[in-house]
PDB file of C-alpha atoms in Angstrom:
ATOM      1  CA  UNK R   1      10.557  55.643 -51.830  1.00 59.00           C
ATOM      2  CA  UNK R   2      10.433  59.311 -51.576  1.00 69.00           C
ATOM      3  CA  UNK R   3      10.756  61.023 -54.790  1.00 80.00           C
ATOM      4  CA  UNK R   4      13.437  62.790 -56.353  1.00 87.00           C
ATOM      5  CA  UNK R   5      12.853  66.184 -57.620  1.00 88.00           C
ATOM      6  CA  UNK R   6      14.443  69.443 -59.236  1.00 89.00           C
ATOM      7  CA  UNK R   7      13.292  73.475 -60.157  1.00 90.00           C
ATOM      8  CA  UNK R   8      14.356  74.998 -63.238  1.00 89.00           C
ATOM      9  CA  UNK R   9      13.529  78.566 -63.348  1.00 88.00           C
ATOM     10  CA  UNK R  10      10.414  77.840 -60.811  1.00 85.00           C
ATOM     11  CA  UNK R  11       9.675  74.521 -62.734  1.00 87.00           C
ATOM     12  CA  UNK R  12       9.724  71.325 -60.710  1.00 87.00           C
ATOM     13  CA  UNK R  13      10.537  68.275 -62.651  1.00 89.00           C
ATOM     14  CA  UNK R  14       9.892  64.890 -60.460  1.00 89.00           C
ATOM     15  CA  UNK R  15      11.992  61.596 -60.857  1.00 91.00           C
ATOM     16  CA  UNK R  16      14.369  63.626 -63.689  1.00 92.00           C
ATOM     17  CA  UNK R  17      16.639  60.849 -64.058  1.00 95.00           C
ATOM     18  CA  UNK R  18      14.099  58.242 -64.712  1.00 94.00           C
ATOM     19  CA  UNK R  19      12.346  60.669 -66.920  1.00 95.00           C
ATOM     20  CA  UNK R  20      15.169  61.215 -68.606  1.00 96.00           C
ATOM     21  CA  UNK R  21      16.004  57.600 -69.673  1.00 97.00           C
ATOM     22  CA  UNK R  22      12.109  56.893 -70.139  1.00 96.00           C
ATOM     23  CA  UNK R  23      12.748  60.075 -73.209  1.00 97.00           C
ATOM     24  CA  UNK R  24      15.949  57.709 -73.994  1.00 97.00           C
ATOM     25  CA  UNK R  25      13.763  55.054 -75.045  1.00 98.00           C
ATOM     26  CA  UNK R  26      11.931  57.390 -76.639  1.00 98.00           C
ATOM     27  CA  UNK R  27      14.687  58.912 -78.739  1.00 98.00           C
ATOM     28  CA  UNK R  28      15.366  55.691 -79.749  1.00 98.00           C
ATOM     29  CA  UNK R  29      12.428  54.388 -81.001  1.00 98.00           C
ATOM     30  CA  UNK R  30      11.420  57.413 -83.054  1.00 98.00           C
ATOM     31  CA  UNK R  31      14.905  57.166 -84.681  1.00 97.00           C
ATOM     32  CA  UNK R  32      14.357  53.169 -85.398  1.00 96.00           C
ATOM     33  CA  UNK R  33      10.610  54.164 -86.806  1.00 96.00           C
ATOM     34  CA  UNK R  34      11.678  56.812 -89.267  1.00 94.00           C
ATOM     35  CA  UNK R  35      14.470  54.632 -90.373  1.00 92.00           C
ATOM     36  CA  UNK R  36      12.622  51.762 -91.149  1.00 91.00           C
ATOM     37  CA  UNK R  37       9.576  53.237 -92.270  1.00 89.00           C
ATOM     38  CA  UNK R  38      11.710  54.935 -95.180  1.00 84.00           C
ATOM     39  CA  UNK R  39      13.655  51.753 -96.052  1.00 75.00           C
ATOM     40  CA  UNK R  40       9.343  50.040 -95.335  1.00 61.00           C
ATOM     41  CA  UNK R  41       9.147  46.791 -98.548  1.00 61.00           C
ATOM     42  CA  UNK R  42       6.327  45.240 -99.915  1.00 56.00           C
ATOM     43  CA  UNK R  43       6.352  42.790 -97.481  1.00 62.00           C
ATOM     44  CA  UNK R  44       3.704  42.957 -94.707  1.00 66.00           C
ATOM     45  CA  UNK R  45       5.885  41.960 -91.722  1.00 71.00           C
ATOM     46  CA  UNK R  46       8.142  44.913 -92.691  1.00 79.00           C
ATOM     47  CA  UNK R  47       5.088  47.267 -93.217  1.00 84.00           C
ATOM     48  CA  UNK R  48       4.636  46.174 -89.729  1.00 88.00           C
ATOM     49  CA  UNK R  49       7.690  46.269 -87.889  1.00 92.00           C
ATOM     50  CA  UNK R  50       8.204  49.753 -87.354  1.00 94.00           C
ATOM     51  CA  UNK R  51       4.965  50.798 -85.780  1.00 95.00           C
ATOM     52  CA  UNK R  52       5.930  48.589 -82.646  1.00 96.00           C
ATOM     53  CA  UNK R  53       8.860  51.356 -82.267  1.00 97.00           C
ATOM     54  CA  UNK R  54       6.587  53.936 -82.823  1.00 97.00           C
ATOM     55  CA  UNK R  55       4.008  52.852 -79.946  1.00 97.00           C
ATOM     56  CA  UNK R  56       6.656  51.968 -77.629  1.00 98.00           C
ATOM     57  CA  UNK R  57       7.894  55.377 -77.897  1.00 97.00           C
ATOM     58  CA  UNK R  58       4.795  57.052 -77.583  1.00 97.00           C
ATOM     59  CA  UNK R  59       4.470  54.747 -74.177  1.00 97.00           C
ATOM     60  CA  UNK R  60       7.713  55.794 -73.069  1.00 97.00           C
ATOM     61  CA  UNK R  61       7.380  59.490 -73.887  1.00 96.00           C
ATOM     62  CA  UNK R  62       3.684  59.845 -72.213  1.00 95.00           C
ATOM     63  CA  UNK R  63       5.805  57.949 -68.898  1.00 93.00           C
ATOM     64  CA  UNK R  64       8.546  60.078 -68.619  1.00 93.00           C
ATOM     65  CA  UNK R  65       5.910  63.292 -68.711  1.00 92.00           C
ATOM     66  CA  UNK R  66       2.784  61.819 -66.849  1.00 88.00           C
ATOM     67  CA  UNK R  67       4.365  59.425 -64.638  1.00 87.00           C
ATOM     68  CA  UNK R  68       7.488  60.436 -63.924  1.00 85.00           C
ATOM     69  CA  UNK R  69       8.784  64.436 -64.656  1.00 85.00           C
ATOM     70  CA  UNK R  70       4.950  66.012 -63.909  1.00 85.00           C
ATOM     71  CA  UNK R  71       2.600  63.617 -62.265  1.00 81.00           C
ATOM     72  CA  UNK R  72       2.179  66.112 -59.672  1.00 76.00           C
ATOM     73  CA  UNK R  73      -0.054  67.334 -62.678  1.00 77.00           C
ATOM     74  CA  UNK R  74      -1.884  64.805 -63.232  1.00 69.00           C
ATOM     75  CA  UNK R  75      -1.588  63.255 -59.302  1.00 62.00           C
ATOM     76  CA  UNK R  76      -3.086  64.356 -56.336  1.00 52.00           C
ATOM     77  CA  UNK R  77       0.019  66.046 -54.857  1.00 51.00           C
ATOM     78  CA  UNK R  78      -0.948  68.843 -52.822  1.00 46.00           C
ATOM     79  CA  UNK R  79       2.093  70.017 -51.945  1.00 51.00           C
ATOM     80  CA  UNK R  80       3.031  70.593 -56.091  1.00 49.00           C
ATOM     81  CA  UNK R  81       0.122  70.739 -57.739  1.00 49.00           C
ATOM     82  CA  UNK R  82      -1.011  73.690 -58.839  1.00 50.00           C
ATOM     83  CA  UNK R  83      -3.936  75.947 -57.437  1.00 51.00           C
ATOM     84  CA  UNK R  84      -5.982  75.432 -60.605  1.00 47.00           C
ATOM     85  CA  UNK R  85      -6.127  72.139 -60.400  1.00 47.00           C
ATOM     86  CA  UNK R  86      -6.700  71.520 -57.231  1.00 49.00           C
ATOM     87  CA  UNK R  87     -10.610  70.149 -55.927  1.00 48.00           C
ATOM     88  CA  UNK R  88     -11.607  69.730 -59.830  1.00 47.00           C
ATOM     89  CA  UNK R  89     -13.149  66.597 -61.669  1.00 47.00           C
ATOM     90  CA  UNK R  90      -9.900  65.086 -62.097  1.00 45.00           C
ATOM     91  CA  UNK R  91      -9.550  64.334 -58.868  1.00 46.00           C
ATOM     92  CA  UNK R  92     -11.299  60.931 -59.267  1.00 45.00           C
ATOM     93  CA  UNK R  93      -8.885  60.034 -61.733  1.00 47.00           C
ATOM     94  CA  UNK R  94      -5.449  61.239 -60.138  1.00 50.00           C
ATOM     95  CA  UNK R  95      -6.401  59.447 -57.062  1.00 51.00           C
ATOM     96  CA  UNK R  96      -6.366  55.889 -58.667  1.00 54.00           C
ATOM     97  CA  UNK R  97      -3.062  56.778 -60.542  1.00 68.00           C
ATOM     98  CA  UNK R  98      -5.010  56.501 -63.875  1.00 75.00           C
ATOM     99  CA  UNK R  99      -2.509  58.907 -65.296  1.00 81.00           C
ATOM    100  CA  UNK R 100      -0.304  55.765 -65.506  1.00 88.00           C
ATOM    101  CA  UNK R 101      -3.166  54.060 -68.521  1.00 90.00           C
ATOM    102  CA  UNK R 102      -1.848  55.854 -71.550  1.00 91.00           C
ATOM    103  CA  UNK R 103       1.756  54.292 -70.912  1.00 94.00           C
ATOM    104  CA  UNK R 104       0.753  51.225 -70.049  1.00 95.00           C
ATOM    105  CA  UNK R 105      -1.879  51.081 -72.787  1.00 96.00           C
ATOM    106  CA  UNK R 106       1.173  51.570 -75.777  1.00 97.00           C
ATOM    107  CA  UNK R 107       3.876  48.986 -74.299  1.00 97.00           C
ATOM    108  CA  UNK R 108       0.977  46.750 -74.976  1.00 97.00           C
ATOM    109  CA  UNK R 109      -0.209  48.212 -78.093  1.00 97.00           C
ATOM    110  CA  UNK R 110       3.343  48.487 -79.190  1.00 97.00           C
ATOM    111  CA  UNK R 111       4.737  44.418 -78.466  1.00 97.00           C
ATOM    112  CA  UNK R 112       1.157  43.364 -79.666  1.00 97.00           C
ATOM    113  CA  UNK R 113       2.551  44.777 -82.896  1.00 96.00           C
ATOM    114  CA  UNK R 114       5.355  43.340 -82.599  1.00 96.00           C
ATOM    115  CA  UNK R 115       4.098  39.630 -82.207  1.00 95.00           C
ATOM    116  CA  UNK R 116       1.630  40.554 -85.405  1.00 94.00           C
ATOM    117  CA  UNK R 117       4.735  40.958 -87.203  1.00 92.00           C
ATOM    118  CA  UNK R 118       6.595  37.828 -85.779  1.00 92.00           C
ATOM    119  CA  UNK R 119       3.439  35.932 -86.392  1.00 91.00           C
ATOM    120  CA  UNK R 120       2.976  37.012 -89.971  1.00 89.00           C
ATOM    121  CA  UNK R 121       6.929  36.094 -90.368  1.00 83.00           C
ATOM    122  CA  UNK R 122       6.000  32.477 -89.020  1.00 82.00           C
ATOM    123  CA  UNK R 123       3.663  31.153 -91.733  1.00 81.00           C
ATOM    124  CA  UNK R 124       6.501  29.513 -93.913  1.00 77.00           C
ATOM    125  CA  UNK R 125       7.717  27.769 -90.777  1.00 79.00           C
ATOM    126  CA  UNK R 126       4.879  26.601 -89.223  1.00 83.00           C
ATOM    127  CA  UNK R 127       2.144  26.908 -91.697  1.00 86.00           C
ATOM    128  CA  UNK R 128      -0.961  28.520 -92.458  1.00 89.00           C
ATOM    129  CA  UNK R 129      -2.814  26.771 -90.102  1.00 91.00           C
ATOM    130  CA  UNK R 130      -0.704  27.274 -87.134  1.00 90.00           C
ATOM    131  CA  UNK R 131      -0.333  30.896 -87.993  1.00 91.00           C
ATOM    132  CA  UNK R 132      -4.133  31.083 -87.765  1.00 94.00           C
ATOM    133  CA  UNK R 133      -3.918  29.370 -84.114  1.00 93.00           C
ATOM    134  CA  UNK R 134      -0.949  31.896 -83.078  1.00 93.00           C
ATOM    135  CA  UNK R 135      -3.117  35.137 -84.472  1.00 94.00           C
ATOM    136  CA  UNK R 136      -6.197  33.800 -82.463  1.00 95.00           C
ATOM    137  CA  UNK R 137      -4.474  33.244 -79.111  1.00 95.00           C
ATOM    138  CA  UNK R 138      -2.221  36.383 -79.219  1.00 96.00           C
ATOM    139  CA  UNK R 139      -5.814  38.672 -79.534  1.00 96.00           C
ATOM    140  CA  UNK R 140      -7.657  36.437 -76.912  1.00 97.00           C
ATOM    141  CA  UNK R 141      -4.157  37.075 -74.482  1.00 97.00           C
ATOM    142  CA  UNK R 142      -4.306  40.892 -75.458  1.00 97.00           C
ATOM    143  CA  UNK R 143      -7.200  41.518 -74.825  1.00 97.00           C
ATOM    144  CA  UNK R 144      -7.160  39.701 -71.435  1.00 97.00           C
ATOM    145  CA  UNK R 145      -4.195  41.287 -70.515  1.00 97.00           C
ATOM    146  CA  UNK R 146      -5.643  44.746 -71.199  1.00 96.00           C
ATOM    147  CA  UNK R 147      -8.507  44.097 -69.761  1.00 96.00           C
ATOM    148  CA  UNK R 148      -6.881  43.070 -66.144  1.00 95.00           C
ATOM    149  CA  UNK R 149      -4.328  45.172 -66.391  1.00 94.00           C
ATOM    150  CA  UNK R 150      -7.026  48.502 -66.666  1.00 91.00           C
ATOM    151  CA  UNK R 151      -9.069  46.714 -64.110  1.00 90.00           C
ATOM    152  CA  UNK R 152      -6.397  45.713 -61.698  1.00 89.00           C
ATOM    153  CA  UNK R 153      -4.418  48.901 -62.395  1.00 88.00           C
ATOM    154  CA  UNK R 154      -1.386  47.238 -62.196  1.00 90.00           C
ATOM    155  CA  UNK R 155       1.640  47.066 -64.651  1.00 92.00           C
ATOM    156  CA  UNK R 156       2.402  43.580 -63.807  1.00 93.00           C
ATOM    157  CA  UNK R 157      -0.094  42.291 -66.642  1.00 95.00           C
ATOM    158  CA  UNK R 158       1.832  44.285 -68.747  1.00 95.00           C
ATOM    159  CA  UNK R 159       4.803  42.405 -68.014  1.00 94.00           C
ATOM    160  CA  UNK R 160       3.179  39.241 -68.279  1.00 95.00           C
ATOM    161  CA  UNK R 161       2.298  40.660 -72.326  1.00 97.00           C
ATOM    162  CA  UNK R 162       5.958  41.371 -73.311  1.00 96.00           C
ATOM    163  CA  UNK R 163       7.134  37.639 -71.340  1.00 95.00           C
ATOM    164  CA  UNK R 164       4.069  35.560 -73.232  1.00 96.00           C
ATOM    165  CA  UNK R 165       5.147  37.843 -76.440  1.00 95.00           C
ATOM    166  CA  UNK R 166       8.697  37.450 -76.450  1.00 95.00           C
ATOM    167  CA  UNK R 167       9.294  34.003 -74.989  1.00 95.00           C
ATOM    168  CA  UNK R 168       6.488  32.082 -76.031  1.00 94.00           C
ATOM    169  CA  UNK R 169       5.525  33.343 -79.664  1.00 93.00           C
ATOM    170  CA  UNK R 170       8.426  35.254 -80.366  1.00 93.00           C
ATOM    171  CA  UNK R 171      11.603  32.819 -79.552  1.00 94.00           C
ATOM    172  CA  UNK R 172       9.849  29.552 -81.357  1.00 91.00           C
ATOM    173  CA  UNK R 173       9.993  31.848 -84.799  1.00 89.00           C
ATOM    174  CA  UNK R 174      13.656  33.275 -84.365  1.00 92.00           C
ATOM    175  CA  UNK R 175      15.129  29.748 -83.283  1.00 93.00           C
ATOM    176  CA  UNK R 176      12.963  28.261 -86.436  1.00 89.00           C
ATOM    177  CA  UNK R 177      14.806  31.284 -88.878  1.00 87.00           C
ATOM    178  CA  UNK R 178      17.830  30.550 -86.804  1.00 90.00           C
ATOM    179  CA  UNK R 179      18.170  26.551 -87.454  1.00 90.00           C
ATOM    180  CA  UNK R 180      17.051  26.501 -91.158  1.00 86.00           C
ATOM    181  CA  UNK R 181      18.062  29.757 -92.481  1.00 82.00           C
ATOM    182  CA  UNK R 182      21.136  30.533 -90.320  1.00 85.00           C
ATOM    183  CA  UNK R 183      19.460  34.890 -90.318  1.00 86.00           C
ATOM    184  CA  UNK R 184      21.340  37.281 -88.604  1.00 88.00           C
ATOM    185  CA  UNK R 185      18.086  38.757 -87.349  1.00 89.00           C
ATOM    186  CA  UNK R 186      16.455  35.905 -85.923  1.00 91.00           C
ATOM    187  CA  UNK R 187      20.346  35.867 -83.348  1.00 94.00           C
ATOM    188  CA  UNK R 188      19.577  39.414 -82.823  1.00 95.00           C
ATOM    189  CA  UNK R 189      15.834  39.182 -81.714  1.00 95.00           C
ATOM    190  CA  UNK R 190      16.873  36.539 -79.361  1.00 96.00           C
ATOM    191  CA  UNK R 191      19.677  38.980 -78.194  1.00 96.00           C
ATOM    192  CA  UNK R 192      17.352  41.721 -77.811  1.00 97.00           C
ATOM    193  CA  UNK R 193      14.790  38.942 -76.283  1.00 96.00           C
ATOM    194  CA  UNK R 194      17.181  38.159 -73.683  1.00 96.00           C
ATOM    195  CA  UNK R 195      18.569  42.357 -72.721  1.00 97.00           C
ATOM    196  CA  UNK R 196      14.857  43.163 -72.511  1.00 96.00           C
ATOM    197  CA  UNK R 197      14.700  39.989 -69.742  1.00 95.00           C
ATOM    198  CA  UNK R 198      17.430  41.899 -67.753  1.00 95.00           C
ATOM    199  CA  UNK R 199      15.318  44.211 -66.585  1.00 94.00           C
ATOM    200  CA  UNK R 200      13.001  41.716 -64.425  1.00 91.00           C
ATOM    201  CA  UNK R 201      16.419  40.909 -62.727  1.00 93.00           C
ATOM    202  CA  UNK R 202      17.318  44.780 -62.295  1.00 94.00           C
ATOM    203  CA  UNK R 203      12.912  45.356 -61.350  1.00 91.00           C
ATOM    204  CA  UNK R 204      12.770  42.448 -59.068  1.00 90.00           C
ATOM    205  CA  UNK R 205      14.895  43.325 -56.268  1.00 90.00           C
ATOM    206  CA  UNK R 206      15.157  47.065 -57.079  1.00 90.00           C
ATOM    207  CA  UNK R 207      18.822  47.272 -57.966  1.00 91.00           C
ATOM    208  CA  UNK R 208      19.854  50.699 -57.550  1.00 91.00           C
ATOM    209  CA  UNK R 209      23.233  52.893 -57.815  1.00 91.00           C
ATOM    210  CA  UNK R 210      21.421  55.173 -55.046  1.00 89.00           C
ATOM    211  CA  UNK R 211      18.228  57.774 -55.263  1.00 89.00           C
ATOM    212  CA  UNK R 212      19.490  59.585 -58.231  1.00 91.00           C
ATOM    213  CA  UNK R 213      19.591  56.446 -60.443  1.00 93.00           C
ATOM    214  CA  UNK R 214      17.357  53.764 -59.098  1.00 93.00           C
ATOM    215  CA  UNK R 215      16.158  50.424 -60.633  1.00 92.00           C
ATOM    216  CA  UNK R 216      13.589  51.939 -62.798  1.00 94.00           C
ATOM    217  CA  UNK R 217      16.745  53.876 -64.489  1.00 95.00           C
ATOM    218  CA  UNK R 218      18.361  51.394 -64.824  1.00 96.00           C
ATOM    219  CA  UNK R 219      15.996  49.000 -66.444  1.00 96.00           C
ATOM    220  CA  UNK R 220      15.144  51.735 -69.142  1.00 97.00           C
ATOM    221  CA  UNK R 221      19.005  52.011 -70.265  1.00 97.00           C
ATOM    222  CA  UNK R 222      18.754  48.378 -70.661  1.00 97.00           C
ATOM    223  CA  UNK R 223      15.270  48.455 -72.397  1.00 97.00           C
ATOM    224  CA  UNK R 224      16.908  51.310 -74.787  1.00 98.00           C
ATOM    225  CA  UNK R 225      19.183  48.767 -75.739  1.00 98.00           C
ATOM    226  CA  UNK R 226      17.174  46.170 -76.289  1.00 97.00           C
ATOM    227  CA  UNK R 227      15.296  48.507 -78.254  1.00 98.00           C
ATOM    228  CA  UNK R 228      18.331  49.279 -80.216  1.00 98.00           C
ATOM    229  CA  UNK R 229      19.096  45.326 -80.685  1.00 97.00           C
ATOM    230  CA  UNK R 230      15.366  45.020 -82.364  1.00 97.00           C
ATOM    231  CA  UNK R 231      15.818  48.006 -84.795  1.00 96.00           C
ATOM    232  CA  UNK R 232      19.441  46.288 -85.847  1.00 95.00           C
ATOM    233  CA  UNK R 233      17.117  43.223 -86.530  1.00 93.00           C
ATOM    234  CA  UNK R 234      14.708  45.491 -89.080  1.00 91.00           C
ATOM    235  CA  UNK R 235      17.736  46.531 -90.661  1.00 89.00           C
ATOM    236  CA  UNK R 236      19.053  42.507 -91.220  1.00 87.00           C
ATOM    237  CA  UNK R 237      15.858  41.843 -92.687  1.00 79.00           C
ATOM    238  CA  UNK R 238      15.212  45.038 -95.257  1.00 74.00           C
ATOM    239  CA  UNK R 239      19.423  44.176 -96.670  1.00 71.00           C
ATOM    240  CA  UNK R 240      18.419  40.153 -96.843  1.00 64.00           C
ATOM    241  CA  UNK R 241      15.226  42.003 -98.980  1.00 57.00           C
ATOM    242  CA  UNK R 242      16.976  43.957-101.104  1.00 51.00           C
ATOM    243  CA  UNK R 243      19.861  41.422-101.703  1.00 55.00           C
ATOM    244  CA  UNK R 244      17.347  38.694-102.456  1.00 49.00           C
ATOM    245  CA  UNK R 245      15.362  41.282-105.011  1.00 45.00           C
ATOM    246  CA  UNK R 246      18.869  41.986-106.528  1.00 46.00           C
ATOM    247  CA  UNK R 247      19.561  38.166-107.017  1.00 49.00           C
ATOM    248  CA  UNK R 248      16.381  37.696-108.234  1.00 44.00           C
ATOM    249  CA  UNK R 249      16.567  40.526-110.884  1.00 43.00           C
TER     250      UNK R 249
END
């Protein structure tokens, strides 16, 4: 698919759209960090919750700069990239779209957080023991994933992170909050579980409304809401803290 591209004042900014929503994302992670790191309790899956924004953004802002708006920078483009850069010792590196890593590395950095914090949440549903079990297998899967994904250099193992994160360690916890507790959180992780699956149905086939917003646009306007949906979800569970401290008092 041949790449989309504009020049501002002698600037040329690949892919802007899909940079553009990638810094969407962004935007709206940083906002959910710094709000729920100010409102940040005693307890540690709140502590914890807010640095999975703060990676994802991170992975979303180094995309939409080293992927996306100026990978002729850091790709071997000859026709954009610069003079100075040209037969250097990054060559290696640009070559085998390594560029890509940083991103990658974040998302899972950022929804390994995320499962640390829906693990730590689990322990009074499942026990101590089964906590243990859940902790242990999401580092083994990490790790693996990582690992393959680096080696393979392919995003797909990536993907397979956020499904294994979200579906299998994730959903068991909300549905437990959901049928004893009735939380409003636990519907809304689901909710946000279930946006963030849209975008394998928008990925798959490459959905597209034409070259100026293609299926990778797409998916992040859906993963911005998702993101949004999981932020509204910190915010159910720092009011259910402070009205159960009030009670309590």
């Amino acid at each position: 698919m041949e790449k989309t591209q504009i020049i501002i004042g002698g600037l040329t900014i690949l892919e802007p759209m899909t940079a553009l929503t990638d810094m969407l994302v962004s935007v709206v992670c940083f906002y959910a960090f710094a709000k729920l790191k100010q409102r940040s309790q005693t307890s540690g899956y709140m502590q914890l919750y807010p640095y999975f924004f703060l990676a994802m953004g991170i992975s979303t802002l180094s995309g939409a700069v080293m992927t996306h708006a100026f990978s002729y920078i850091f790709q071997n483009e000859p026709d954009i990239l610069p003079d100075a850069v040209e037969n250097t010792q990054w060559f290696y590196l640009l070559e085998h779209n390594y560029q890509k890593l940083p991103s990658w590395i974040f998302n899972i950095i950022s929804v390994t957080i995320f499962t640390f914090a829906m693990i730590y949440r689990s322990e009074k549903f499942f026990g101590k023991k089964i906590q243990a079990i859940l902790y242990s297998f999401s580092i083994l899967e990490t790790i693996a994933m990582l690992s393959l994904m680096i080696y393979k250099m392919t995003f797909m193992f990536a993907e397979m992170h956020i499904g294994i994160s979200l579906w299998i360690i994730s959903m068991p916890v909300q549905i437990k909050i959901w049928q004893r507790h009735r939380k409003r959180e636990a519907l809304i992780i689901m909710l946000a579980t279930f946006t963030t699956t849209l975008t394998g149905i928008v990925l798959a086939p490459k959905l597209s409304l034409g070259k100026w917003f293609n299926h990778f646009d797409i998916s992040h306007v859906i993963i911005a809401i998702s993101m949004y949906f999981f932020y509204l979800a910190g915010l159910c569970w720092h009011n259910d803290y402070d009205n159960e401290t009030t009670n309590a008092n």
